[in-house]
Amino acid sequence: MRVFGRLIIVGALAAALAGCAASPTDYRSQREVPEGPGMFSGGDGGFTVIRDGRPLGGADADADADADASPGDAEFREFQRFQAYQQWKETARETGEYEEFQDWLRWQEYRRWQESR
């Protein structure tokens, strides 16, 4: 028993000496925003969406373009966007993501059915 007690004391002293020899670390609160690029931002902190090498405009860019164009051009541009959407919708049906989405919809319907019973 005396040997076991001495081993504990020696181990505690070794741990204390090792702890004193360590260098301190800088404390960083988890509530602060970390430095550097984020998940959606680049190195400068900006958010950019790029398609085909060109930056995408949001709804504001579309509204500005429609305001500058004549009413016929705006309708034609809207029709082109609608055609592109229809084409995307048809091609997206054969993808795995679409099938997964359909499974999710069926699961949601099943859950509503279970809750209503």
mmCIF file of C-alpha atoms in Angstrom:
data_model
loop_
_atom_site.group_PDB
_atom_site.id
_atom_site.type_symbol
_atom_site.label_atom_id
_atom_site.label_comp_id
_atom_site.label_asym_id
_atom_site.label_seq_id
_atom_site.Cartn_x
_atom_site.Cartn_y
_atom_site.Cartn_z
ATOM 1 C CA MET A 1 0.000 0.000 0.000
ATOM 2 C CA ARG A 2 2.884 2.346 0.760
ATOM 3 C CA VAL A 3 4.337 1.732 -2.691
ATOM 4 C CA PHE A 4 1.014 2.557 -4.342
ATOM 5 C CA GLY A 5 0.763 5.834 -2.375
ATOM 6 C CA ARG A 6 4.291 6.819 -3.358
ATOM 7 C CA LEU A 7 3.533 6.068 -7.019
ATOM 8 C CA ILE A 8 0.495 8.333 -6.855
ATOM 9 C CA ILE A 9 2.529 11.143 -5.288
ATOM 10 C CA VAL A 10 5.335 10.783 -7.841
ATOM 11 C CA GLY A 11 2.784 10.742 -10.690
ATOM 12 C CA ALA A 12 1.059 13.859 -9.353
ATOM 13 C CA LEU A 13 4.399 15.679 -9.046
ATOM 14 C CA ALA A 14 5.359 14.672 -12.588
ATOM 15 C CA ALA A 15 2.025 15.951 -13.905
ATOM 16 C CA ALA A 16 2.459 19.239 -12.004
ATOM 17 C CA LEU A 17 5.970 19.740 -13.378
ATOM 18 C CA ALA A 18 4.828 18.940 -16.900
ATOM 19 C CA GLY A 19 1.951 21.397 -16.540
ATOM 20 C CA CYS A 20 4.251 24.170 -15.334
ATOM 21 C CA ALA A 21 6.565 23.670 -18.299
ATOM 22 C CA ALA A 22 3.769 24.063 -20.846
ATOM 23 C CA SER A 23 3.312 27.339 -22.682
ATOM 24 C CA PRO A 24 0.027 29.224 -22.265
ATOM 25 C CA THR A 25 -2.498 29.278 -25.092
ATOM 26 C CA ASP A 26 -4.552 32.247 -26.230
ATOM 27 C CA TYR A 27 -8.126 32.009 -25.017
ATOM 28 C CA ARG A 28 -10.752 32.452 -27.715
ATOM 29 C CA SER A 29 -14.414 32.620 -26.800
ATOM 30 C CA GLN A 30 -16.714 30.365 -28.815
ATOM 31 C CA ARG A 31 -19.179 33.258 -29.077
ATOM 32 C CA GLU A 32 -16.814 35.362 -31.194
ATOM 33 C CA VAL A 33 -16.678 35.209 -34.970
ATOM 34 C CA PRO A 34 -13.441 33.445 -35.937
ATOM 35 C CA GLU A 35 -10.931 35.156 -38.204
ATOM 36 C CA GLY A 36 -10.311 34.013 -41.752
ATOM 37 C CA PRO A 37 -12.565 32.778 -44.525
ATOM 38 C CA GLY A 38 -15.869 31.211 -43.625
ATOM 39 C CA MET A 39 -17.910 28.426 -45.151
ATOM 40 C CA PHE A 40 -19.664 30.699 -47.654
ATOM 41 C CA SER A 41 -17.244 33.618 -47.832
ATOM 42 C CA GLY A 42 -13.958 33.979 -49.632
ATOM 43 C CA GLY A 43 -10.653 35.153 -48.235
ATOM 44 C CA ASP A 44 -11.808 38.776 -48.097
ATOM 45 C CA GLY A 45 -15.082 37.859 -46.396
ATOM 46 C CA GLY A 46 -17.275 38.504 -49.444
ATOM 47 C CA PHE A 47 -19.964 36.193 -50.772
ATOM 48 C CA THR A 48 -19.818 35.435 -54.505
ATOM 49 C CA VAL A 49 -21.856 33.082 -56.632
ATOM 50 C CA ILE A 50 -20.362 32.267 -60.030
ATOM 51 C CA ARG A 51 -21.860 30.339 -62.930
ATOM 52 C CA ASP A 52 -20.039 29.764 -66.227
ATOM 53 C CA GLY A 53 -17.308 32.156 -65.160
ATOM 54 C CA ARG A 54 -19.736 35.086 -64.767
ATOM 55 C CA PRO A 55 -21.068 36.462 -61.512
ATOM 56 C CA LEU A 56 -24.766 35.918 -61.080
ATOM 57 C CA GLY A 57 -27.086 38.827 -60.503
ATOM 58 C CA GLY A 58 -29.841 38.416 -57.985
ATOM 59 C CA ALA A 59 -33.420 39.594 -58.169
ATOM 60 C CA ASP A 60 -32.198 43.209 -58.055
ATOM 61 C CA ALA A 61 -30.131 42.726 -61.211
ATOM 62 C CA ASP A 62 -33.119 41.199 -63.009
ATOM 63 C CA ALA A 63 -35.361 44.045 -61.883
ATOM 64 C CA ASP A 64 -32.840 46.651 -63.077
ATOM 65 C CA ALA A 65 -32.498 44.925 -66.454
ATOM 66 C CA ASP A 66 -36.280 44.711 -66.826
ATOM 67 C CA ALA A 67 -36.716 48.372 -65.883
ATOM 68 C CA ASP A 68 -34.265 49.488 -68.593
ATOM 69 C CA ALA A 69 -35.820 47.300 -71.301
ATOM 70 C CA SER A 70 -39.020 47.910 -73.199
ATOM 71 C CA PRO A 71 -42.150 45.996 -72.094
ATOM 72 C CA GLY A 72 -41.813 43.594 -75.039
ATOM 73 C CA ASP A 73 -38.190 42.823 -74.157
ATOM 74 C CA ALA A 74 -39.079 42.276 -70.504
ATOM 75 C CA GLU A 75 -41.839 39.825 -71.440
ATOM 76 C CA PHE A 76 -39.513 37.989 -73.816
ATOM 77 C CA ARG A 77 -36.806 37.774 -71.144
ATOM 78 C CA GLU A 78 -39.362 36.430 -68.670
ATOM 79 C CA PHE A 79 -40.513 33.876 -71.247
ATOM 80 C CA GLN A 80 -36.912 32.766 -71.808
ATOM 81 C CA ARG A 81 -36.427 32.327 -68.066
ATOM 82 C CA PHE A 82 -39.643 30.316 -67.893
ATOM 83 C CA GLN A 83 -38.502 28.074 -70.764
ATOM 84 C CA ALA A 84 -35.141 27.532 -69.054
ATOM 85 C CA TYR A 85 -36.973 26.623 -65.844
ATOM 86 C CA GLN A 86 -39.249 24.160 -67.676
ATOM 87 C CA GLN A 87 -36.230 22.538 -69.337
ATOM 88 C CA TRP A 88 -34.424 22.289 -65.995
ATOM 89 C CA LYS A 89 -37.525 20.795 -64.368
ATOM 90 C CA GLU A 90 -37.797 18.091 -67.046
ATOM 91 C CA THR A 91 -34.107 17.141 -66.912
ATOM 92 C CA ALA A 92 -34.040 17.128 -63.099
ATOM 93 C CA ARG A 93 -36.603 14.316 -62.900
ATOM 94 C CA GLU A 94 -34.057 11.621 -63.727
ATOM 95 C CA THR A 95 -31.542 12.620 -61.066
ATOM 96 C CA GLY A 96 -30.967 10.966 -57.726
ATOM 97 C CA GLU A 97 -31.721 14.213 -55.906
ATOM 98 C CA TYR A 98 -35.195 14.343 -57.458
ATOM 99 C CA GLU A 99 -35.896 10.728 -56.445
ATOM 100 C CA GLU A 100 -34.708 11.483 -52.922
ATOM 101 C CA PHE A 101 -36.994 14.530 -52.829
ATOM 102 C CA GLN A 102 -39.937 12.388 -53.961
ATOM 103 C CA ASP A 103 -39.145 9.860 -51.204
ATOM 104 C CA TRP A 104 -39.097 12.698 -48.687
ATOM 105 C CA LEU A 105 -42.504 13.933 -49.908
ATOM 106 C CA ARG A 106 -43.954 10.425 -49.544
ATOM 107 C CA TRP A 107 -42.487 10.183 -46.048
ATOM 108 C CA GLN A 108 -44.015 13.548 -45.104
ATOM 109 C CA GLU A 109 -47.404 12.368 -46.378
ATOM 110 C CA TYR A 110 -47.043 9.144 -44.363
ATOM 111 C CA ARG A 111 -46.219 11.145 -41.218
ATOM 112 C CA ARG A 112 -49.295 13.339 -41.673
ATOM 113 C CA TRP A 113 -51.386 10.201 -42.167
ATOM 114 C CA GLN A 114 -49.930 8.630 -38.989
ATOM 115 C CA GLU A 115 -50.626 11.779 -36.957
ATOM 116 C CA SER A 116 -54.220 11.983 -38.176
ATOM 117 C CA ARG A 117 -55.041 8.415 -37.063
#
